């Protein structure tokens, strides 16, 4: 996945977390059983570079093939939620781990570079943090959820698209920083400190032609020139993505186990490094088998089995284009310039086990090509019949008729 990180820095100038709270710094209970004072935190949003997977022969995993700064519209943070909880194993803590508090902020509450001092009314202690950006105020949906419910929550809108313009890319914690804060009744003059990184839920798909025109020497149709004029993303996942990324280790044969043990906010690369090996698990990865390709066993509304075909998980499903009357022209786009590349669009995570990577499930790109046979001008209509190219329909028909007559005489 191409990722874009931003750092939620709570008083970035302070480098050390408090190891413990002194007794006199604890919040003071008020007469109604609540807390007076709480702890102060100062929020500051800033962007950072992130690894990308974007090359002629892409290398998977977190390092990718360099660094992609991303576009301003991809990196903009308009709102975010802070989720506080306490778990010995952080995001991999038991599913019934309680959520202690969820706070929501608009961009005006924590403008980039400016910061905002806030008060958190929680008992003193060390808290784990999750961040969800650009998803709006989801506190009503998360009400009463434990950590397991938040991990399993499905995001079905990971960006906003209107008239070819994109915005509001949902980002969630990536697990690469401690993601913890120690609250000790911190006063305004000495607010708490923590750092959280997040990554986009969506991946961007770009393409770049090695050159504008290609020479063709087909043994059947002869010489010609061809140029890429557009493309379409096929099997673009739309049904949903888990709020928190989950990964699973492969079995001895490199396959994704049927019911894998997953780790939350883990890396695609194994801990010991090397090539990308771990699977990113989407809500339907386990059902995407060759045997299920033609069966109605999917539920586009939730993980697990259902009564719908796999094609309903996707925009531009492969099944649509396997029909004789498929209208490719309505789906193909020239793309939008993205530096030296052309941006085709975005997709949610879509994965399956290596032995089931078939066209029914795999996200891929089909290109449209302008083909000009030798001796023809660009844009001129030509006709192909029985391995030959003709300038008019009549010429093609006449040649076919002549061959039929010759065959009949023989």
Tab-separated table of C-alpha atoms in Angstrom:
chain	number	residue	atom	x	y	z
A	1	UNK	CA	0.000	0.000	0.000
A	2	UNK	CA	1.183	3.512	-0.704
A	3	UNK	CA	1.125	5.277	2.612
A	4	UNK	CA	1.126	8.812	3.855
A	5	UNK	CA	1.942	9.477	7.451
A	6	UNK	CA	1.302	12.443	9.629
A	7	UNK	CA	2.456	12.855	13.176
A	8	UNK	CA	0.138	13.876	15.951
A	9	UNK	CA	2.622	15.412	18.335
A	10	UNK	CA	1.529	16.333	21.802
A	11	UNK	CA	4.000	19.049	22.779
A	12	UNK	CA	6.722	17.806	20.444
A	13	UNK	CA	9.307	20.022	22.159
A	14	UNK	CA	9.202	17.772	25.223
A	15	UNK	CA	11.195	14.633	24.512
A	16	UNK	CA	10.597	12.430	27.545
A	17	UNK	CA	7.479	10.812	28.936
A	18	UNK	CA	6.861	10.934	32.644
A	19	UNK	CA	7.847	7.563	34.091
A	20	UNK	CA	5.524	7.905	37.072
A	21	UNK	CA	3.086	10.316	38.668
A	22	UNK	CA	3.780	11.953	41.992
A	23	UNK	CA	0.931	11.687	44.467
A	24	UNK	CA	0.356	15.414	44.633
A	25	UNK	CA	-0.094	15.642	40.863
A	26	UNK	CA	-3.072	13.282	40.702
A	27	UNK	CA	-6.467	14.704	39.635
A	28	UNK	CA	-8.598	15.810	42.557
A	29	UNK	CA	-12.115	14.272	42.798
A	30	UNK	CA	-14.895	16.843	42.998
A	31	UNK	CA	-17.975	16.589	45.152
A	32	UNK	CA	-19.950	14.798	42.415
A	33	UNK	CA	-17.406	12.022	42.026
A	34	UNK	CA	-15.834	13.556	38.905
A	35	UNK	CA	-12.376	15.002	38.520
A	36	UNK	CA	-11.204	18.542	38.820
A	37	UNK	CA	-8.313	19.754	36.716
A	38	UNK	CA	-7.459	16.578	34.818
A	39	UNK	CA	-4.324	16.667	32.663
A	40	UNK	CA	-3.387	19.082	29.891
A	41	UNK	CA	-2.157	18.070	26.466
A	42	UNK	CA	-1.009	20.310	23.622
A	43	UNK	CA	-1.835	19.121	20.114
A	44	UNK	CA	0.181	19.884	17.008
A	45	UNK	CA	-0.300	18.318	13.552
A	46	UNK	CA	2.573	18.110	11.097
A	47	UNK	CA	3.272	16.024	8.007
A	48	UNK	CA	6.092	13.548	7.395
A	49	UNK	CA	7.324	11.588	4.399
A	50	UNK	CA	6.421	7.941	4.033
A	51	UNK	CA	7.599	4.910	2.085
A	52	UNK	CA	5.888	4.201	-1.203
A	53	UNK	CA	5.432	1.235	-3.524
A	54	UNK	CA	5.829	2.869	-6.892
A	55	UNK	CA	8.370	1.621	-9.405
A	56	UNK	CA	8.771	-0.364	-12.611
A	57	UNK	CA	9.057	-3.501	-10.494
A	58	UNK	CA	7.514	-2.521	-7.151
A	59	UNK	CA	8.960	-3.837	-3.915
A	60	UNK	CA	6.258	-4.533	-1.350
A	61	UNK	CA	6.342	-3.861	2.361
A	62	UNK	CA	6.963	-0.780	4.448
A	63	UNK	CA	10.276	0.389	2.863
A	64	UNK	CA	8.794	0.316	-0.638
A	65	UNK	CA	10.902	1.925	-3.365
A	66	UNK	CA	11.626	5.371	-2.032
A	67	UNK	CA	9.572	8.176	-0.554
A	68	UNK	CA	6.364	9.739	-1.806
A	69	UNK	CA	5.502	13.129	-0.394
A	70	UNK	CA	1.927	12.898	-1.573
A	71	UNK	CA	-0.319	15.728	-2.670
A	72	UNK	CA	-1.676	18.424	-0.380
A	73	UNK	CA	-5.230	17.150	-0.797
A	74	UNK	CA	-4.081	13.664	0.294
A	75	UNK	CA	-2.222	14.947	3.342
A	76	UNK	CA	-4.695	17.510	4.650
A	77	UNK	CA	-6.147	16.734	8.072
A	78	UNK	CA	-9.602	18.241	8.534
A	79	UNK	CA	-10.622	16.389	11.695
A	80	UNK	CA	-9.470	13.536	13.892
A	81	UNK	CA	-10.371	11.462	16.923
A	82	UNK	CA	-8.134	10.490	19.840
A	83	UNK	CA	-9.030	7.118	21.375
A	84	UNK	CA	-7.631	6.393	24.853
A	85	UNK	CA	-7.378	2.861	26.260
A	86	UNK	CA	-5.034	0.795	28.425
A	87	UNK	CA	-3.694	-2.526	27.166
A	88	UNK	CA	-0.562	-4.480	28.047
A	89	UNK	CA	-0.200	-5.492	24.390
A	90	UNK	CA	-1.212	-2.123	22.965
A	91	UNK	CA	-3.405	-2.578	19.859
A	92	UNK	CA	-3.057	-6.369	20.206
A	93	UNK	CA	-4.601	-6.402	23.675
A	94	UNK	CA	-7.679	-8.604	24.300
A	95	UNK	CA	-10.838	-7.676	22.396
A	96	UNK	CA	-12.720	-6.873	25.615
A	97	UNK	CA	-10.206	-4.171	26.615
A	98	UNK	CA	-12.311	-1.133	27.600
A	99	UNK	CA	-12.061	2.185	25.771
A	100	UNK	CA	-11.534	4.927	28.352
A	101	UNK	CA	-12.246	8.028	26.289
A	102	UNK	CA	-12.743	9.290	22.737
A	103	UNK	CA	-12.111	12.927	21.876
A	104	UNK	CA	-12.937	14.638	18.572
A	105	UNK	CA	-11.289	17.698	17.024
A	106	UNK	CA	-11.932	19.776	13.928
A	107	UNK	CA	-9.035	21.336	12.044
A	108	UNK	CA	-9.823	24.663	13.708
A	109	UNK	CA	-9.245	23.007	17.084
A	110	UNK	CA	-5.708	21.942	16.226
A	111	UNK	CA	-4.437	23.915	13.244
A	112	UNK	CA	-1.152	22.766	11.754
A	113	UNK	CA	1.710	24.543	13.449
A	114	UNK	CA	-0.506	26.378	15.904
A	115	UNK	CA	-1.513	23.725	18.378
A	116	UNK	CA	-4.331	23.600	20.876
A	117	UNK	CA	-4.170	23.113	24.614
A	118	UNK	CA	-6.842	20.682	25.801
A	119	UNK	CA	-7.774	19.064	29.079
A	120	UNK	CA	-8.264	15.309	29.406
A	121	UNK	CA	-10.366	14.232	32.374
A	122	UNK	CA	-8.946	10.774	32.959
A	123	UNK	CA	-7.402	9.203	36.067
A	124	UNK	CA	-3.630	9.515	36.217
A	125	UNK	CA	-1.737	6.770	34.424
A	126	UNK	CA	-0.273	5.615	31.133
A	127	UNK	CA	-2.711	5.391	28.203
A	128	UNK	CA	-2.444	3.864	24.759
A	129	UNK	CA	-3.643	6.019	21.867
A	130	UNK	CA	-5.316	5.357	18.551
A	131	UNK	CA	-5.911	8.114	16.004
A	132	UNK	CA	-8.540	8.193	13.251
A	133	UNK	CA	-8.317	11.189	10.910
A	134	UNK	CA	-10.798	12.604	8.369
A	135	UNK	CA	-13.565	10.160	9.272
A	136	UNK	CA	-15.688	12.813	10.960
A	137	UNK	CA	-17.167	12.543	14.434
A	138	UNK	CA	-17.725	8.805	14.837
A	139	UNK	CA	-18.200	8.896	18.589
A	140	UNK	CA	-21.892	7.908	18.333
A	141	UNK	CA	-20.942	4.819	16.286
A	142	UNK	CA	-18.170	3.905	18.732
A	143	UNK	CA	-20.283	4.415	21.834
A	144	UNK	CA	-19.985	1.406	24.172
A	145	UNK	CA	-17.399	-0.369	21.995
A	146	UNK	CA	-14.389	-2.160	23.386
A	147	UNK	CA	-11.002	-2.220	21.666
A	148	UNK	CA	-12.098	-5.280	19.692
A	149	UNK	CA	-15.141	-3.484	18.297
A	150	UNK	CA	-13.022	-0.554	17.125
A	151	UNK	CA	-10.460	-2.872	15.526
A	152	UNK	CA	-13.237	-4.666	13.639
A	153	UNK	CA	-15.092	-1.535	12.532
A	154	UNK	CA	-15.430	-1.308	8.748
A	155	UNK	CA	-14.558	1.877	6.888
A	156	UNK	CA	-16.580	2.072	3.673
A	157	UNK	CA	-15.740	5.681	2.801
A	158	UNK	CA	-11.986	6.173	2.800
A	159	UNK	CA	-11.978	9.365	0.706
A	160	UNK	CA	-14.371	11.874	-0.868
A	161	UNK	CA	-14.545	12.197	-4.647
A	162	UNK	CA	-16.541	14.875	-6.424
A	163	UNK	CA	-16.172	15.952	-10.021
A	164	UNK	CA	-12.726	14.400	-10.297
A	165	UNK	CA	-11.467	16.101	-7.121
A	166	UNK	CA	-10.442	14.119	-4.040
A	167	UNK	CA	-10.376	15.059	-0.377
A	168	UNK	CA	-10.869	13.782	3.189
A	169	UNK	CA	-8.616	10.732	3.025
A	170	UNK	CA	-9.200	8.599	6.106
A	171	UNK	CA	-6.000	7.828	8.029
A	172	UNK	CA	-5.491	5.586	11.041
A	173	UNK	CA	-2.640	4.713	13.408
A	174	UNK	CA	0.171	2.700	11.833
A	175	UNK	CA	1.716	1.319	15.027
A	176	UNK	CA	5.271	2.489	14.318
A	177	UNK	CA	5.567	4.773	17.343
A	178	UNK	CA	4.962	4.116	21.069
A	179	UNK	CA	1.430	5.595	20.755
A	180	UNK	CA	1.235	6.203	24.483
A	181	UNK	CA	0.828	9.172	26.783
A	182	UNK	CA	1.358	9.467	30.534
A	183	UNK	CA	-1.154	11.686	32.302
A	184	UNK	CA	-0.128	13.004	35.670
A	185	UNK	CA	-2.515	15.875	36.239
A	186	UNK	CA	-0.238	17.865	33.942
A	187	UNK	CA	-0.664	21.638	34.322
A	188	UNK	CA	-0.847	24.031	31.375
A	189	UNK	CA	2.784	24.940	31.868
A	190	UNK	CA	3.944	21.313	31.561
A	191	UNK	CA	1.488	19.419	29.317
A	192	UNK	CA	1.759	15.737	28.444
A	193	UNK	CA	3.803	14.407	25.520
A	194	UNK	CA	3.173	11.641	22.953
A	195	UNK	CA	3.640	10.914	19.245
A	196	UNK	CA	1.319	8.956	16.950
A	197	UNK	CA	1.813	8.224	13.247
A	198	UNK	CA	-1.021	7.417	10.885
A	199	UNK	CA	-1.313	6.128	7.320
A	200	UNK	CA	-3.950	6.404	4.602
A	201	UNK	CA	-6.479	3.590	4.414
A	202	UNK	CA	-6.612	4.005	0.613
A	203	UNK	CA	-3.885	3.232	-1.914
A	204	UNK	CA	-3.356	5.343	-5.033
A	205	UNK	CA	-2.849	3.688	-8.425
A	206	UNK	CA	-0.712	5.530	-10.977
A	207	UNK	CA	0.838	4.548	-14.276
A	208	UNK	CA	3.610	5.905	-16.441
A	209	UNK	CA	4.310	4.939	-20.055
A	210	UNK	CA	7.971	4.314	-20.864
A	211	UNK	CA	7.401	6.306	-24.062
A	212	UNK	CA	4.490	7.877	-25.883
A	213	UNK	CA	4.552	5.499	-28.849
A	214	UNK	CA	5.487	1.844	-29.312
A	215	UNK	CA	6.457	-0.022	-32.472
A	216	UNK	CA	4.511	-3.214	-33.157
A	217	UNK	CA	5.566	-5.984	-35.521
A	218	UNK	CA	2.818	-8.561	-35.263
A	219	UNK	CA	3.397	-11.807	-37.190
A	220	UNK	CA	-0.272	-11.899	-38.156
A	221	UNK	CA	-1.364	-8.286	-38.623
A	222	UNK	CA	1.956	-6.756	-39.612
A	223	UNK	CA	3.627	-3.565	-38.508
A	224	UNK	CA	1.880	-0.808	-36.590
A	225	UNK	CA	2.285	1.899	-33.972
A	226	UNK	CA	0.531	1.911	-30.603
A	227	UNK	CA	0.143	4.470	-27.814
A	228	UNK	CA	-1.504	4.310	-24.386
A	229	UNK	CA	-4.564	6.576	-24.203
A	230	UNK	CA	-6.153	5.547	-20.922
A	231	UNK	CA	-6.824	2.779	-18.438
A	232	UNK	CA	-9.373	1.403	-16.001
A	233	UNK	CA	-8.920	-0.084	-12.518
A	234	UNK	CA	-10.666	-3.464	-12.477
A	235	UNK	CA	-11.864	-5.029	-9.197
A	236	UNK	CA	-11.433	-1.819	-7.231
A	237	UNK	CA	-12.424	-2.752	-3.674
A	238	UNK	CA	-15.358	-0.682	-2.439
A	239	UNK	CA	-17.078	-2.829	0.193
A	240	UNK	CA	-14.873	-1.805	3.084
A	241	UNK	CA	-11.627	-1.944	5.017
A	242	UNK	CA	-10.932	-2.668	8.654
A	243	UNK	CA	-10.393	0.507	10.651
A	244	UNK	CA	-7.093	-0.882	11.939
A	245	UNK	CA	-4.714	-2.695	9.610
A	246	UNK	CA	-4.222	-6.383	10.388
A	247	UNK	CA	-1.534	-8.725	9.104
A	248	UNK	CA	-1.021	-12.498	9.191
A	249	UNK	CA	2.030	-14.668	8.694
A	250	UNK	CA	1.988	-17.169	5.807
A	251	UNK	CA	2.184	-20.923	6.272
A	252	UNK	CA	5.196	-22.980	5.211
A	253	UNK	CA	4.024	-22.868	1.597
A	254	UNK	CA	3.633	-19.090	1.551
A	255	UNK	CA	-0.168	-19.306	1.678
A	256	UNK	CA	-2.593	-17.350	3.814
A	257	UNK	CA	-4.076	-19.804	6.373
A	258	UNK	CA	-7.844	-20.233	6.258
A	259	UNK	CA	-8.401	-18.759	9.714
A	260	UNK	CA	-5.153	-16.919	10.380
A	261	UNK	CA	-3.947	-15.484	13.655
A	262	UNK	CA	-3.734	-11.762	12.953
A	263	UNK	CA	-1.689	-8.978	14.457
A	264	UNK	CA	-3.015	-5.420	14.547
A	265	UNK	CA	-0.998	-2.504	13.176
A	266	UNK	CA	1.751	-4.934	12.168
A	267	UNK	CA	4.210	-4.780	9.283
A	268	UNK	CA	4.029	-6.499	5.923
A	269	UNK	CA	7.725	-7.209	6.329
A	270	UNK	CA	8.626	-9.826	8.942
A	271	UNK	CA	10.280	-8.549	12.096
A	272	UNK	CA	13.639	-9.956	11.023
A	273	UNK	CA	13.512	-7.955	7.790
A	274	UNK	CA	13.984	-9.267	4.272
A	275	UNK	CA	11.400	-9.372	1.517
A	276	UNK	CA	7.740	-8.579	2.049
A	277	UNK	CA	6.066	-11.743	3.290
A	278	UNK	CA	3.199	-11.121	5.682
A	279	UNK	CA	-0.329	-10.800	4.345
A	280	UNK	CA	-2.499	-7.771	4.911
A	281	UNK	CA	-5.901	-9.290	5.729
A	282	UNK	CA	-9.052	-7.606	4.417
A	283	UNK	CA	-12.578	-8.473	5.643
A	284	UNK	CA	-13.107	-11.093	2.899
A	285	UNK	CA	-9.585	-12.450	2.285
A	286	UNK	CA	-10.399	-15.871	3.704
A	287	UNK	CA	-13.382	-16.349	1.375
A	288	UNK	CA	-11.505	-15.458	-1.801
A	289	UNK	CA	-10.727	-18.961	-3.028
A	290	UNK	CA	-10.832	-20.442	-6.516
A	291	UNK	CA	-13.778	-22.612	-5.449
A	292	UNK	CA	-15.773	-19.550	-4.348
A	293	UNK	CA	-15.140	-17.540	-7.531
A	294	UNK	CA	-18.453	-18.552	-9.093
A	295	UNK	CA	-20.459	-18.956	-5.886
A	296	UNK	CA	-22.682	-16.515	-3.989
A	297	UNK	CA	-21.036	-16.768	-0.603
A	298	UNK	CA	-19.968	-13.172	0.103
A	299	UNK	CA	-21.524	-10.490	2.289
A	300	UNK	CA	-20.530	-7.010	1.057
A	301	UNK	CA	-21.962	-5.436	4.217
A	302	UNK	CA	-19.892	-7.358	6.767
A	303	UNK	CA	-17.042	-9.866	7.044
A	304	UNK	CA	-18.024	-13.493	6.754
A	305	UNK	CA	-20.255	-15.564	4.536
A	306	UNK	CA	-23.357	-14.297	2.761
A	307	UNK	CA	-25.435	-14.811	-0.364
A	308	UNK	CA	-23.887	-12.380	-2.852
A	309	UNK	CA	-21.217	-12.880	-5.574
A	310	UNK	CA	-17.683	-11.611	-5.135
A	311	UNK	CA	-18.286	-9.035	-7.875
A	312	UNK	CA	-20.404	-6.981	-5.445
A	313	UNK	CA	-17.288	-6.235	-3.398
A	314	UNK	CA	-15.877	-4.155	-6.239
A	315	UNK	CA	-16.289	-1.186	-8.508
A	316	UNK	CA	-15.621	-2.196	-12.125
A	317	UNK	CA	-15.719	-5.930	-11.302
A	318	UNK	CA	-13.953	-8.228	-13.704
A	319	UNK	CA	-17.251	-10.061	-14.350
A	320	UNK	CA	-18.694	-6.880	-15.889
A	321	UNK	CA	-16.026	-6.790	-18.583
A	322	UNK	CA	-16.272	-10.484	-19.407
A	323	UNK	CA	-19.654	-9.866	-21.023
A	324	UNK	CA	-19.734	-9.394	-24.811
A	325	UNK	CA	-21.590	-6.072	-24.535
A	326	UNK	CA	-19.259	-4.580	-21.945
A	327	UNK	CA	-18.824	-0.854	-22.520
A	328	UNK	CA	-15.170	-0.198	-21.783
A	329	UNK	CA	-15.345	3.394	-22.982
A	330	UNK	CA	-17.518	4.436	-20.027
A	331	UNK	CA	-15.004	3.036	-17.539
A	332	UNK	CA	-11.687	4.014	-19.114
A	333	UNK	CA	-10.088	7.274	-18.027
A	334	UNK	CA	-7.022	9.052	-19.326
A	335	UNK	CA	-5.964	9.715	-15.748
A	336	UNK	CA	-4.861	12.917	-14.039
A	337	UNK	CA	-1.240	14.151	-14.159
A	338	UNK	CA	0.633	13.298	-10.962
A	339	UNK	CA	4.136	14.524	-11.626
A	340	UNK	CA	5.647	12.211	-14.232
A	341	UNK	CA	2.860	9.693	-13.650
A	342	UNK	CA	-0.862	9.557	-14.384
A	343	UNK	CA	-3.182	9.070	-11.422
A	344	UNK	CA	-5.975	6.567	-12.162
A	345	UNK	CA	-7.654	6.614	-8.775
A	346	UNK	CA	-7.741	4.989	-5.348
A	347	UNK	CA	-8.765	1.658	-3.905
A	348	UNK	CA	-9.255	0.013	-0.532
A	349	UNK	CA	-7.069	-2.926	0.507
A	350	UNK	CA	-7.846	-6.053	-1.553
A	351	UNK	CA	-5.908	-9.229	-0.773
A	352	UNK	CA	-6.131	-12.974	-1.275
A	353	UNK	CA	-3.836	-15.935	-0.708
A	354	UNK	CA	-1.124	-16.422	-3.336
A	355	UNK	CA	-2.659	-19.606	-4.792
A	356	UNK	CA	-6.004	-17.827	-5.297
A	357	UNK	CA	-4.726	-14.716	-7.064
A	358	UNK	CA	-7.129	-14.946	-9.977
A	359	UNK	CA	-8.843	-12.316	-12.108
A	360	UNK	CA	-12.106	-12.675	-10.188
A	361	UNK	CA	-10.510	-11.092	-7.096
A	362	UNK	CA	-7.225	-9.382	-7.955
A	363	UNK	CA	-7.149	-5.628	-8.466
A	364	UNK	CA	-5.508	-4.917	-11.814
A	365	UNK	CA	-5.342	-2.299	-14.554
A	366	UNK	CA	-6.500	-2.702	-18.181
A	367	UNK	CA	-5.041	-0.206	-20.647
A	368	UNK	CA	-6.644	1.296	-23.722
A	369	UNK	CA	-4.319	1.563	-26.723
A	370	UNK	CA	-4.580	3.595	-29.920
A	371	UNK	CA	-3.456	1.156	-32.645
A	372	UNK	CA	-2.407	2.522	-36.047
A	373	UNK	CA	-1.485	-0.047	-38.736
A	374	UNK	CA	1.358	0.833	-41.066
A	375	UNK	CA	0.080	2.932	-43.962
A	376	UNK	CA	-2.884	4.355	-41.990
A	377	UNK	CA	-3.291	7.783	-40.447
A	378	UNK	CA	-4.115	8.108	-36.721
A	379	UNK	CA	-7.860	8.180	-36.132
A	380	UNK	CA	-8.723	6.429	-39.378
A	381	UNK	CA	-11.072	3.448	-39.079
A	382	UNK	CA	-9.793	0.086	-40.259
A	383	UNK	CA	-11.158	-3.453	-40.255
A	384	UNK	CA	-9.476	-6.678	-39.169
A	385	UNK	CA	-10.601	-9.996	-40.591
A	386	UNK	CA	-8.910	-13.402	-40.661
A	387	UNK	CA	-5.523	-12.044	-39.719
A	388	UNK	CA	-5.464	-9.160	-42.185
A	389	UNK	CA	-6.274	-5.451	-41.994
A	390	UNK	CA	-8.462	-3.659	-44.558
A	391	UNK	CA	-9.213	0.051	-45.096
A	392	UNK	CA	-12.989	-0.422	-45.538
A	393	UNK	CA	-15.741	-2.782	-44.470
A	394	UNK	CA	-16.437	-3.555	-48.125
A	395	UNK	CA	-12.830	-4.564	-48.736
A	396	UNK	CA	-12.870	-6.878	-45.739
A	397	UNK	CA	-16.181	-8.410	-46.857
A	398	UNK	CA	-14.943	-8.867	-50.410
A	399	UNK	CA	-11.775	-10.592	-49.243
A	400	UNK	CA	-13.766	-12.894	-46.984
A	401	UNK	CA	-16.187	-13.720	-49.791
A	402	UNK	CA	-13.302	-14.456	-52.162
A	403	UNK	CA	-11.769	-16.859	-49.656
A	404	UNK	CA	-15.119	-18.587	-49.179
A	405	UNK	CA	-15.586	-18.967	-52.937
A	406	UNK	CA	-12.064	-20.303	-53.332
A	407	UNK	CA	-12.706	-22.831	-50.632
A	408	UNK	CA	-15.954	-23.908	-52.226
A	409	UNK	CA	-14.290	-24.429	-55.651
A	410	UNK	CA	-11.585	-26.573	-54.100
